[in-house]
């Protein structure tokens, strides 16, 4: 795999219409058939301080990136999405965005 972009800062609008920010890395398999989008720094708090669903936030962020720079970097790749976040005990964790939350990715939720 090769790294195409590292720590790309982006903004997206969540389902509630609030502007949020995050960072993304994009990795591509040398054949160009598969790519991995790694999202981190997604804002998990709502306007009232409530905890938002991280998978929903990742779906919104992925949707934005799919219409902005992903088509230029990996136009024909099957995309898998990983979400890096701090777990309940503060340890780093990764979630995989399930296939029903995005088009053309591998199913599953791993934490």
PDB file of N, CA and C in Angstrom:
ATOM      1  N   UNK A   1       0.846  -1.182   0.000  1.00  0.00           N
ATOM      2  CA  UNK A   1       0.000   0.000   0.000  1.00  0.00           C
ATOM      3  C   UNK A   1       0.887   1.239   0.000  1.00  0.00           C
ATOM      4  N   UNK A   2       0.347   2.279  -0.587  1.00  0.00           N
ATOM      5  CA  UNK A   2       1.099   3.528  -0.569  1.00  0.00           C
ATOM      6  C   UNK A   2       0.188   4.655  -0.087  1.00  0.00           C
ATOM      7  N   UNK A   3       0.789   5.553   0.635  1.00  0.00           N
ATOM      8  CA  UNK A   3       0.070   6.697   1.191  1.00  0.00           C
ATOM      9  C   UNK A   3      -0.055   7.775   0.119  1.00  0.00           C
ATOM     10  N   UNK A   4      -1.294   8.166  -0.193  1.00  0.00           N
ATOM     11  CA  UNK A   4      -1.529   9.217  -1.183  1.00  0.00           C
ATOM     12  C   UNK A   4      -1.648  10.590  -0.529  1.00  0.00           C
ATOM     13  N   UNK A   5      -2.329  10.662   0.608  1.00  0.00           N
ATOM     14  CA  UNK A   5      -2.496  11.924   1.346  1.00  0.00           C
ATOM     15  C   UNK A   5      -2.451  11.605   2.841  1.00  0.00           C
ATOM     16  N   UNK A   6      -1.800  12.485   3.576  1.00  0.00           N
ATOM     17  CA  UNK A   6      -1.707  12.297   5.028  1.00  0.00           C
ATOM     18  C   UNK A   6      -2.200  13.553   5.725  1.00  0.00           C
ATOM     19  N   UNK A   7      -3.025  13.351   6.742  1.00  0.00           N
ATOM     20  CA  UNK A   7      -3.537  14.430   7.595  1.00  0.00           C
ATOM     21  C   UNK A   7      -4.194  15.550   6.785  1.00  0.00           C
ATOM     22  N   UNK A   8      -4.944  15.172   5.764  1.00  0.00           N
ATOM     23  CA  UNK A   8      -5.688  16.159   4.972  1.00  0.00           C
ATOM     24  C   UNK A   8      -6.820  16.715   5.836  1.00  0.00           C
ATOM     25  N   UNK A   9      -6.775  17.996   6.117  1.00  0.00           N
ATOM     26  CA  UNK A   9      -7.819  18.623   6.932  1.00  0.00           C
ATOM     27  C   UNK A   9      -8.993  18.979   6.040  1.00  0.00           C
ATOM     28  N   UNK A  10     -10.204  18.698   6.532  1.00  0.00           N
ATOM     29  CA  UNK A  10     -11.403  18.976   5.762  1.00  0.00           C
ATOM     30  C   UNK A  10     -12.536  19.389   6.690  1.00  0.00           C
ATOM     31  N   UNK A  11     -13.523  20.016   6.127  1.00  0.00           N
ATOM     32  CA  UNK A  11     -14.745  20.365   6.845  1.00  0.00           C
ATOM     33  C   UNK A  11     -15.912  19.696   6.143  1.00  0.00           C
ATOM     34  N   UNK A  12     -16.927  19.340   6.904  1.00  0.00           N
ATOM     35  CA  UNK A  12     -18.137  18.744   6.353  1.00  0.00           C
ATOM     36  C   UNK A  12     -19.318  19.220   7.183  1.00  0.00           C
ATOM     37  N   UNK A  13     -20.484  19.078   6.650  1.00  0.00           N
ATOM     38  CA  UNK A  13     -21.703  19.465   7.356  1.00  0.00           C
ATOM     39  C   UNK A  13     -22.407  18.196   7.802  1.00  0.00           C
ATOM     40  N   UNK A  14     -22.706  18.095   9.100  1.00  0.00           N
ATOM     41  CA  UNK A  14     -23.374  16.895   9.602  1.00  0.00           C
ATOM     42  C   UNK A  14     -24.875  16.944   9.302  1.00  0.00           C
ATOM     43  N   UNK A  15     -25.588  15.903   9.700  1.00  0.00           N
ATOM     44  CA  UNK A  15     -27.017  15.791   9.410  1.00  0.00           C
ATOM     45  C   UNK A  15     -27.833  16.900  10.066  1.00  0.00           C
ATOM     46  N   UNK A  16     -27.330  17.493  11.145  1.00  0.00           N
ATOM     47  CA  UNK A  16     -28.033  18.584  11.830  1.00  0.00           C
ATOM     48  C   UNK A  16     -27.690  19.942  11.227  1.00  0.00           C
ATOM     49  N   UNK A  17     -26.838  19.961  10.205  1.00  0.00           N
ATOM     50  CA  UNK A  17     -26.464  21.214   9.560  1.00  0.00           C
ATOM     51  C   UNK A  17     -25.337  21.963  10.236  1.00  0.00           C
ATOM     52  N   UNK A  18     -24.624  21.280  11.129  1.00  0.00           N
ATOM     53  CA  UNK A  18     -23.507  21.901  11.847  1.00  0.00           C
ATOM     54  C   UNK A  18     -22.210  21.608  11.099  1.00  0.00           C
ATOM     55  N   UNK A  19     -21.397  22.637  10.887  1.00  0.00           N
ATOM     56  CA  UNK A  19     -20.102  22.453  10.239  1.00  0.00           C
ATOM     57  C   UNK A  19     -19.138  21.788  11.216  1.00  0.00           C
ATOM     58  N   UNK A  20     -18.484  20.733  10.754  1.00  0.00           N
ATOM     59  CA  UNK A  20     -17.543  19.968  11.562  1.00  0.00           C
ATOM     60  C   UNK A  20     -16.224  19.850  10.808  1.00  0.00           C
ATOM     61  N   UNK A  21     -15.203  19.390  11.502  1.00  0.00           N
ATOM     62  CA  UNK A  21     -13.910  19.215  10.848  1.00  0.00           C
ATOM     63  C   UNK A  21     -13.319  17.861  11.202  1.00  0.00           C
ATOM     64  N   UNK A  22     -12.341  17.452  10.428  1.00  0.00           N
ATOM     65  CA  UNK A  22     -11.653  16.195  10.662  1.00  0.00           C
ATOM     66  C   UNK A  22     -10.387  16.143   9.830  1.00  0.00           C
ATOM     67  N   UNK A  23      -9.692  15.030   9.937  1.00  0.00           N
ATOM     68  CA  UNK A  23      -8.497  14.779   9.140  1.00  0.00           C
ATOM     69  C   UNK A  23      -8.650  13.435   8.465  1.00  0.00           C
ATOM     70  N   UNK A  24      -8.036  13.316   7.299  1.00  0.00           N
ATOM     71  CA  UNK A  24      -8.138  12.069   6.549  1.00  0.00           C
ATOM     72  C   UNK A  24      -6.787  11.690   5.953  1.00  0.00           C
ATOM     73  N   UNK A  25      -6.529  10.391   5.958  1.00  0.00           N
ATOM     74  CA  UNK A  25      -5.411   9.804   5.234  1.00  0.00           C
ATOM     75  C   UNK A  25      -6.039   8.911   4.166  1.00  0.00           C
ATOM     76  N   UNK A  26      -5.409   8.812   3.017  1.00  0.00           N
ATOM     77  CA  UNK A  26      -5.892   7.891   1.992  1.00  0.00           C
ATOM     78  C   UNK A  26      -4.732   7.012   1.552  1.00  0.00           C
ATOM     79  N   UNK A  27      -4.953   5.703   1.631  1.00  0.00           N
ATOM     80  CA  UNK A  27      -3.976   4.700   1.250  1.00  0.00           C
ATOM     81  C   UNK A  27      -4.531   3.953   0.045  1.00  0.00           C
ATOM     82  N   UNK A  28      -3.654   3.598  -0.889  1.00  0.00           N
ATOM     83  CA  UNK A  28      -4.086   2.886  -2.084  1.00  0.00           C
ATOM     84  C   UNK A  28      -3.239   1.640  -2.279  1.00  0.00           C
ATOM     85  N   UNK A  29      -3.907   0.542  -2.648  1.00  0.00           N
ATOM     86  CA  UNK A  29      -3.181  -0.653  -3.048  1.00  0.00           C
ATOM     87  C   UNK A  29      -2.565  -0.351  -4.406  1.00  0.00           C
ATOM     88  N   UNK A  30      -1.388  -0.855  -4.670  1.00  0.00           N
ATOM     89  CA  UNK A  30      -0.641  -0.490  -5.879  1.00  0.00           C
ATOM     90  C   UNK A  30      -1.432  -0.710  -7.164  1.00  0.00           C
ATOM     91  N   UNK A  31      -2.343  -1.648  -7.176  1.00  0.00           N
ATOM     92  CA  UNK A  31      -3.127  -1.903  -8.389  1.00  0.00           C
ATOM     93  C   UNK A  31      -4.194  -0.821  -8.620  1.00  0.00           C
ATOM     94  N   UNK A  32      -4.531  -0.049  -7.582  1.00  0.00           N
ATOM     95  CA  UNK A  32      -5.536   0.994  -7.696  1.00  0.00           C
ATOM     96  C   UNK A  32      -6.958   0.490  -7.559  1.00  0.00           C
ATOM     97  N   UNK A  33      -7.140  -0.805  -7.283  1.00  0.00           N
ATOM     98  CA  UNK A  33      -8.476  -1.377  -7.171  1.00  0.00           C
ATOM     99  C   UNK A  33      -9.095  -1.174  -5.794  1.00  0.00           C
ATOM    100  N   UNK A  34      -8.274  -1.017  -4.792  1.00  0.00           N
ATOM    101  CA  UNK A  34      -8.752  -0.820  -3.415  1.00  0.00           C
ATOM    102  C   UNK A  34      -8.038   0.359  -2.793  1.00  0.00           C
ATOM    103  N   UNK A  35      -8.762   1.015  -1.883  1.00  0.00           N
ATOM    104  CA  UNK A  35      -8.169   2.124  -1.137  1.00  0.00           C
ATOM    105  C   UNK A  35      -8.764   2.112   0.265  1.00  0.00           C
ATOM    106  N   UNK A  36      -8.028   2.680   1.195  1.00  0.00           N
ATOM    107  CA  UNK A  36      -8.487   2.791   2.579  1.00  0.00           C
ATOM    108  C   UNK A  36      -8.458   4.269   2.963  1.00  0.00           C
ATOM    109  N   UNK A  37      -9.606   4.750   3.393  1.00  0.00           N
ATOM    110  CA  UNK A  37      -9.743   6.106   3.893  1.00  0.00           C
ATOM    111  C   UNK A  37      -9.722   6.025   5.413  1.00  0.00           C
ATOM    112  N   UNK A  38      -8.791   6.717   6.046  1.00  0.00           N
ATOM    113  CA  UNK A  38      -8.691   6.729   7.505  1.00  0.00           C
ATOM    114  C   UNK A  38      -9.132   8.105   7.988  1.00  0.00           C
ATOM    115  N   UNK A  39     -10.223   8.131   8.749  1.00  0.00           N
ATOM    116  CA  UNK A  39     -10.762   9.378   9.299  1.00  0.00           C
ATOM    117  C   UNK A  39     -10.376   9.492  10.752  1.00  0.00           C
ATOM    118  N   UNK A  40      -9.983  10.683  11.173  1.00  0.00           N
ATOM    119  CA  UNK A  40      -9.678  10.897  12.593  1.00  0.00           C
ATOM    120  C   UNK A  40     -10.029  12.331  12.957  1.00  0.00           C
ATOM    121  N   UNK A  41     -10.187  12.561  14.238  1.00  0.00           N
ATOM    122  CA  UNK A  41     -10.499  13.902  14.720  1.00  0.00           C
ATOM    123  C   UNK A  41     -11.918  14.333  14.441  1.00  0.00           C
ATOM    124  N   UNK A  42     -12.816  13.370  14.165  1.00  0.00           N
ATOM    125  CA  UNK A  42     -14.205  13.746  13.931  1.00  0.00           C
ATOM    126  C   UNK A  42     -14.814  14.218  15.238  1.00  0.00           C
ATOM    127  N   UNK A  43     -15.552  15.289  15.173  1.00  0.00           N
ATOM    128  CA  UNK A  43     -16.174  15.880  16.356  1.00  0.00           C
ATOM    129  C   UNK A  43     -17.354  15.019  16.788  1.00  0.00           C
ATOM    130  N   UNK A  44     -17.298  14.493  17.979  1.00  0.00           N
ATOM    131  CA  UNK A  44     -18.349  13.616  18.474  1.00  0.00           C
ATOM    132  C   UNK A  44     -19.300  14.264  19.453  1.00  0.00           C
ATOM    133  N   UNK A  45     -19.352  15.587  19.506  1.00  0.00           N
ATOM    134  CA  UNK A  45     -20.250  16.285  20.437  1.00  0.00           C
ATOM    135  C   UNK A  45     -21.241  17.142  19.663  1.00  0.00           C
ATOM    136  N   UNK A  46     -22.488  17.126  20.115  1.00  0.00           N
ATOM    137  CA  UNK A  46     -23.515  17.961  19.508  1.00  0.00           C
ATOM    138  C   UNK A  46     -23.513  19.350  20.107  1.00  0.00           C
ATOM    139  N   UNK A  47     -24.402  20.198  19.615  1.00  0.00           N
ATOM    140  CA  UNK A  47     -24.479  21.582  20.089  1.00  0.00           C
ATOM    141  C   UNK A  47     -24.800  21.640  21.578  1.00  0.00           C
ATOM    142  N   UNK A  48     -25.587  20.686  22.075  1.00  0.00           N
ATOM    143  CA  UNK A  48     -25.950  20.663  23.490  1.00  0.00           C
ATOM    144  C   UNK A  48     -25.011  19.828  24.335  1.00  0.00           C
ATOM    145  N   UNK A  49     -23.913  19.371  23.752  1.00  0.00           N
ATOM    146  CA  UNK A  49     -22.943  18.577  24.502  1.00  0.00           C
ATOM    147  C   UNK A  49     -23.221  17.089  24.469  1.00  0.00           C
ATOM    148  N   UNK A  50     -24.321  16.656  23.823  1.00  0.00           N
ATOM    149  CA  UNK A  50     -24.630  15.233  23.778  1.00  0.00           C
ATOM    150  C   UNK A  50     -23.669  14.501  22.850  1.00  0.00           C
ATOM    151  N   UNK A  51     -23.444  13.238  23.157  1.00  0.00           N
ATOM    152  CA  UNK A  51     -22.528  12.418  22.353  1.00  0.00           C
ATOM    153  C   UNK A  51     -23.235  12.012  21.057  1.00  0.00           C
ATOM    154  N   UNK A  52     -22.619  12.309  19.926  1.00  0.00           N
ATOM    155  CA  UNK A  52     -23.186  11.957  18.637  1.00  0.00           C
ATOM    156  C   UNK A  52     -22.689  10.589  18.202  1.00  0.00           C
ATOM    157  N   UNK A  53     -23.421   9.966  17.309  1.00  0.00           N
ATOM    158  CA  UNK A  53     -23.035   8.678  16.782  1.00  0.00           C
ATOM    159  C   UNK A  53     -21.840   8.857  15.854  1.00  0.00           C
ATOM    160  N   UNK A  54     -20.719   8.283  16.210  1.00  0.00           N
ATOM    161  CA  UNK A  54     -19.485   8.419  15.448  1.00  0.00           C
ATOM    162  C   UNK A  54     -19.639   7.852  14.041  1.00  0.00           C
ATOM    163  N   UNK A  55     -20.393   6.776  13.889  1.00  0.00           N
ATOM    164  CA  UNK A  55     -20.594   6.200  12.571  1.00  0.00           C
ATOM    165  C   UNK A  55     -21.394   7.133  11.669  1.00  0.00           C
ATOM    166  N   UNK A  56     -22.378   7.832  12.229  1.00  0.00           N
ATOM    167  CA  UNK A  56     -23.134   8.804  11.440  1.00  0.00           C
ATOM    168  C   UNK A  56     -22.227   9.949  11.000  1.00  0.00           C
ATOM    169  N   UNK A  57     -21.396  10.428  11.915  1.00  0.00           N
ATOM    170  CA  UNK A  57     -20.457  11.502  11.576  1.00  0.00           C
ATOM    171  C   UNK A  57     -19.503  11.053  10.467  1.00  0.00           C
ATOM    172  N   UNK A  58     -19.011   9.825  10.581  1.00  0.00           N
ATOM    173  CA  UNK A  58     -18.090   9.303   9.568  1.00  0.00           C
ATOM    174  C   UNK A  58     -18.780   9.158   8.218  1.00  0.00           C
ATOM    175  N   UNK A  59     -20.034   8.742   8.216  1.00  0.00           N
ATOM    176  CA  UNK A  59     -20.788   8.636   6.971  1.00  0.00           C
ATOM    177  C   UNK A  59     -20.948   9.985   6.293  1.00  0.00           C
ATOM    178  N   UNK A  60     -21.224  11.017   7.084  1.00  0.00           N
ATOM    179  CA  UNK A  60     -21.355  12.367   6.535  1.00  0.00           C
ATOM    180  C   UNK A  60     -20.010  12.866   5.990  1.00  0.00           C
ATOM    181  N   UNK A  61     -18.938  12.619   6.738  1.00  0.00           N
ATOM    182  CA  UNK A  61     -17.607  13.038   6.306  1.00  0.00           C
ATOM    183  C   UNK A  61     -17.208  12.311   5.019  1.00  0.00           C
ATOM    184  N   UNK A  62     -17.461  11.023   4.960  1.00  0.00           N
ATOM    185  CA  UNK A  62     -17.139  10.230   3.774  1.00  0.00           C
ATOM    186  C   UNK A  62     -17.937  10.724   2.568  1.00  0.00           C
ATOM    187  N   UNK A  63     -19.188  11.052   2.782  1.00  0.00           N
ATOM    188  CA  UNK A  63     -20.027  11.563   1.704  1.00  0.00           C
ATOM    189  C   UNK A  63     -19.447  12.865   1.139  1.00  0.00           C
ATOM    190  N   UNK A  64     -19.044  13.761   2.021  1.00  0.00           N
ATOM    191  CA  UNK A  64     -18.428  15.017   1.572  1.00  0.00           C
ATOM    192  C   UNK A  64     -17.155  14.740   0.767  1.00  0.00           C
ATOM    193  N   UNK A  65     -16.283  13.896   1.311  1.00  0.00           N
ATOM    194  CA  UNK A  65     -15.024  13.610   0.637  1.00  0.00           C
ATOM    195  C   UNK A  65     -15.241  12.902  -0.703  1.00  0.00           C
ATOM    196  N   UNK A  66     -16.317  12.123  -0.808  1.00  0.00           N
ATOM    197  CA  UNK A  66     -16.628  11.441  -2.060  1.00  0.00           C
ATOM    198  C   UNK A  66     -17.024  12.406  -3.161  1.00  0.00           C
ATOM    199  N   UNK A  67     -17.433  13.599  -2.774  1.00  0.00           N
ATOM    200  CA  UNK A  67     -17.814  14.604  -3.758  1.00  0.00           C
ATOM    201  C   UNK A  67     -16.751  15.689  -3.925  1.00  0.00           C
ATOM    202  N   UNK A  68     -15.688  15.628  -3.142  1.00  0.00           N
ATOM    203  CA  UNK A  68     -14.665  16.673  -3.250  1.00  0.00           C
ATOM    204  C   UNK A  68     -13.370  16.092  -3.824  1.00  0.00           C
ATOM    205  N   UNK A  69     -12.523  15.463  -3.005  1.00  0.00           N
ATOM    206  CA  UNK A  69     -11.210  15.064  -3.514  1.00  0.00           C
ATOM    207  C   UNK A  69     -10.995  13.580  -3.735  1.00  0.00           C
ATOM    208  N   UNK A  70     -11.835  12.692  -3.182  1.00  0.00           N
ATOM    209  CA  UNK A  70     -11.636  11.256  -3.409  1.00  0.00           C
ATOM    210  C   UNK A  70     -11.743  10.847  -4.882  1.00  0.00           C
ATOM    211  N   UNK A  71     -12.685  11.407  -5.667  1.00  0.00           N
ATOM    212  CA  UNK A  71     -12.761  11.006  -7.082  1.00  0.00           C
ATOM    213  C   UNK A  71     -11.488  11.322  -7.870  1.00  0.00           C
ATOM    214  N   UNK A  72     -10.729  12.294  -7.413  1.00  0.00           N
ATOM    215  CA  UNK A  72      -9.491  12.649  -8.101  1.00  0.00           C
ATOM    216  C   UNK A  72      -8.320  11.768  -7.668  1.00  0.00           C
ATOM    217  N   UNK A  73      -8.359  11.289  -6.427  1.00  0.00           N
ATOM    218  CA  UNK A  73      -7.243  10.484  -5.909  1.00  0.00           C
ATOM    219  C   UNK A  73      -7.399   9.004  -6.209  1.00  0.00           C
ATOM    220  N   UNK A  74      -8.604   8.481  -6.012  1.00  0.00           N
ATOM    221  CA  UNK A  74      -8.852   7.043  -6.201  1.00  0.00           C
ATOM    222  C   UNK A  74     -10.168   6.863  -6.968  1.00  0.00           C
ATOM    223  N   UNK A  75     -10.179   7.218  -8.254  1.00  0.00           N
ATOM    224  CA  UNK A  75     -11.434   7.260  -9.005  1.00  0.00           C
ATOM    225  C   UNK A  75     -12.135   5.917  -9.192  1.00  0.00           C
ATOM    226  N   UNK A  76     -11.400   4.815  -9.224  1.00  0.00           N
ATOM    227  CA  UNK A  76     -12.022   3.524  -9.520  1.00  0.00           C
ATOM    228  C   UNK A  76     -11.832   2.504  -8.402  1.00  0.00           C
ATOM    229  N   UNK A  77     -11.381   2.934  -7.259  1.00  0.00           N
ATOM    230  CA  UNK A  77     -11.050   2.006  -6.182  1.00  0.00           C
ATOM    231  C   UNK A  77     -12.267   1.670  -5.328  1.00  0.00           C
ATOM    232  N   UNK A  78     -12.307   0.439  -4.853  1.00  0.00           N
ATOM    233  CA  UNK A  78     -13.272   0.064  -3.827  1.00  0.00           C
ATOM    234  C   UNK A  78     -12.724   0.644  -2.530  1.00  0.00           C
ATOM    235  N   UNK A  79     -13.552   1.400  -1.819  1.00  0.00           N
ATOM    236  CA  UNK A  79     -13.084   2.162  -0.666  1.00  0.00           C
ATOM    237  C   UNK A  79     -13.532   1.542   0.649  1.00  0.00           C
ATOM    238  N   UNK A  80     -12.585   1.307   1.519  1.00  0.00           N
ATOM    239  CA  UNK A  80     -12.867   0.900   2.894  1.00  0.00           C
ATOM    240  C   UNK A  80     -12.598   2.115   3.773  1.00  0.00           C
ATOM    241  N   UNK A  81     -13.408   2.290   4.823  1.00  0.00           N
ATOM    242  CA  UNK A  81     -13.269   3.466   5.680  1.00  0.00           C
ATOM    243  C   UNK A  81     -13.026   3.024   7.117  1.00  0.00           C
ATOM    244  N   UNK A  82     -11.938   3.521   7.705  1.00  0.00           N
ATOM    245  CA  UNK A  82     -11.636   3.296   9.116  1.00  0.00           C
ATOM    246  C   UNK A  82     -11.765   4.616   9.855  1.00  0.00           C
ATOM    247  N   UNK A  83     -12.311   4.562  11.061  1.00  0.00           N
ATOM    248  CA  UNK A  83     -12.481   5.753  11.895  1.00  0.00           C
ATOM    249  C   UNK A  83     -11.638   5.561  13.139  1.00  0.00           C
ATOM    250  N   UNK A  84     -10.634   6.402  13.325  1.00  0.00           N
ATOM    251  CA  UNK A  84      -9.809   6.356  14.529  1.00  0.00           C
ATOM    252  C   UNK A  84     -10.418   7.268  15.575  1.00  0.00           C
ATOM    253  N   UNK A  85     -10.492   6.795  16.814  1.00  0.00           N
ATOM    254  CA  UNK A  85     -11.072   7.577  17.910  1.00  0.00           C
ATOM    255  C   UNK A  85     -10.542   7.062  19.242  1.00  0.00           C
ATOM    256  N   UNK A  86     -10.766   7.835  20.273  1.00  0.00           N
ATOM    257  CA  UNK A  86     -10.400   7.408  21.629  1.00  0.00           C
ATOM    258  C   UNK A  86     -11.543   6.580  22.188  1.00  0.00           C
ATOM    259  N   UNK A  87     -11.245   5.389  22.668  1.00  0.00           N
ATOM    260  CA  UNK A  87     -12.254   4.527  23.260  1.00  0.00           C
ATOM    261  C   UNK A  87     -12.699   5.048  24.613  1.00  0.00           C
ATOM    262  N   UNK A  88     -13.586   4.300  25.264  1.00  0.00           N
ATOM    263  CA  UNK A  88     -14.127   4.718  26.557  1.00  0.00           C
ATOM    264  C   UNK A  88     -13.037   4.905  27.605  1.00  0.00           C
ATOM    265  N   UNK A  89     -11.999   4.082  27.544  1.00  0.00           N
ATOM    266  CA  UNK A  89     -10.914   4.188  28.529  1.00  0.00           C
ATOM    267  C   UNK A  89      -9.760   5.055  28.025  1.00  0.00           C
ATOM    268  N   UNK A  90      -9.967   5.762  26.897  1.00  0.00           N
ATOM    269  CA  UNK A  90      -8.943   6.647  26.366  1.00  0.00           C
ATOM    270  C   UNK A  90      -7.954   5.986  25.427  1.00  0.00           C
ATOM    271  N   UNK A  91      -8.022   4.653  25.304  1.00  0.00           N
ATOM    272  CA  UNK A  91      -7.120   3.948  24.395  1.00  0.00           C
ATOM    273  C   UNK A  91      -7.575   4.168  22.949  1.00  0.00           C
ATOM    274  N   UNK A  92      -6.630   4.285  22.040  1.00  0.00           N
ATOM    275  CA  UNK A  92      -6.998   4.449  20.628  1.00  0.00           C
ATOM    276  C   UNK A  92      -7.771   3.243  20.115  1.00  0.00           C
ATOM    277  N   UNK A  93      -8.800   3.498  19.359  1.00  0.00           N
ATOM    278  CA  UNK A  93      -9.643   2.453  18.778  1.00  0.00           C
ATOM    279  C   UNK A  93      -9.900   2.779  17.316  1.00  0.00           C
ATOM    280  N   UNK A  94     -10.269   1.768  16.553  1.00  0.00           N
ATOM    281  CA  UNK A  94     -10.638   1.970  15.151  1.00  0.00           C
ATOM    282  C   UNK A  94     -11.966   1.282  14.889  1.00  0.00           C
ATOM    283  N   UNK A  95     -12.827   1.967  14.177  1.00  0.00           N
ATOM    284  CA  UNK A  95     -14.091   1.404  13.719  1.00  0.00           C
ATOM    285  C   UNK A  95     -14.038   1.308  12.206  1.00  0.00           C
ATOM    286  N   UNK A  96     -14.717   0.314  11.665  1.00  0.00           N
ATOM    287  CA  UNK A  96     -14.860   0.212  10.228  1.00  0.00           C
ATOM    288  C   UNK A  96     -16.269   0.662   9.890  1.00  0.00           C
ATOM    289  N   UNK A  97     -16.402   1.591   8.966  1.00  0.00           N
ATOM    290  CA  UNK A  97     -17.715   2.073   8.567  1.00  0.00           C
ATOM    291  C   UNK A  97     -18.422   0.946   7.823  1.00  0.00           C
ATOM    292  N   UNK A  98     -19.570   0.487   8.322  1.00  0.00           N
ATOM    293  CA  UNK A  98     -20.278  -0.637   7.689  1.00  0.00           C
ATOM    294  C   UNK A  98     -20.729  -0.307   6.271  1.00  0.00           C
ATOM    295  N   UNK A  99     -20.904  -1.343   5.487  1.00  0.00           N
ATOM    296  CA  UNK A  99     -21.269  -1.157   4.081  1.00  0.00           C
ATOM    297  C   UNK A  99     -22.626  -0.494   3.910  1.00  0.00           C
ATOM    298  N   UNK A 100     -23.549  -0.622   4.863  1.00  0.00           N
ATOM    299  CA  UNK A 100     -24.849   0.036   4.716  1.00  0.00           C
ATOM    300  C   UNK A 100     -24.765   1.543   4.958  1.00  0.00           C
ATOM    301  N   UNK A 101     -23.621   2.025   5.446  1.00  0.00           N
ATOM    302  CA  UNK A 101     -23.432   3.456   5.680  1.00  0.00           C
ATOM    303  C   UNK A 101     -22.632   4.112   4.558  1.00  0.00           C
ATOM    304  N   UNK A 102     -22.195   3.333   3.595  1.00  0.00           N
ATOM    305  CA  UNK A 102     -21.414   3.865   2.482  1.00  0.00           C
ATOM    306  C   UNK A 102     -21.550   2.942   1.296  1.00  0.00           C
ATOM    307  N   UNK A 103     -21.187   3.417   0.133  1.00  0.00           N
ATOM    308  CA  UNK A 103     -21.275   2.607  -1.071  1.00  0.00           C
ATOM    309  C   UNK A 103     -19.958   1.869  -1.293  1.00  0.00           C
ATOM    310  N   UNK A 104     -20.066   0.575  -1.653  1.00  0.00           N
ATOM    311  CA  UNK A 104     -18.918  -0.161  -2.154  1.00  0.00           C
ATOM    312  C   UNK A 104     -17.792  -0.435  -1.182  1.00  0.00           C
ATOM    313  N   UNK A 105     -18.102  -0.671   0.085  1.00  0.00           N
ATOM    314  CA  UNK A 105     -17.006  -0.969   1.008  1.00  0.00           C
ATOM    315  C   UNK A 105     -17.256  -2.298   1.699  1.00  0.00           C
ATOM    316  N   UNK A 106     -16.252  -2.758   2.338  1.00  0.00           N
ATOM    317  CA  UNK A 106     -16.359  -4.020   3.051  1.00  0.00           C
ATOM    318  C   UNK A 106     -17.248  -3.877   4.274  1.00  0.00           C
ATOM    319  N   UNK A 107     -18.118  -4.858   4.541  1.00  0.00           N
ATOM    320  CA  UNK A 107     -18.995  -4.779   5.707  1.00  0.00           C
ATOM    321  C   UNK A 107     -18.211  -5.023   6.989  1.00  0.00           C
ATOM    322  N   UNK A 108     -18.815  -4.666   8.107  1.00  0.00           N
ATOM    323  CA  UNK A 108     -18.226  -5.015   9.383  1.00  0.00           C
ATOM    324  C   UNK A 108     -18.022  -3.825  10.280  1.00  0.00           C
ATOM    325  N   UNK A 109     -18.032  -4.125  11.555  1.00  0.00           N
ATOM    326  CA  UNK A 109     -17.784  -3.112  12.566  1.00  0.00           C
ATOM    327  C   UNK A 109     -16.821  -3.740  13.544  1.00  0.00           C
ATOM    328  N   UNK A 110     -15.615  -3.212  13.625  1.00  0.00           N
ATOM    329  CA  UNK A 110     -14.631  -3.776  14.536  1.00  0.00           C
ATOM    330  C   UNK A 110     -14.170  -2.698  15.491  1.00  0.00           C
ATOM    331  N   UNK A 111     -14.095  -3.028  16.729  1.00  0.00           N
ATOM    332  CA  UNK A 111     -13.648  -2.077  17.735  1.00  0.00           C
ATOM    333  C   UNK A 111     -12.697  -2.759  18.678  1.00  0.00           C
TER     334      UNK A 111
END
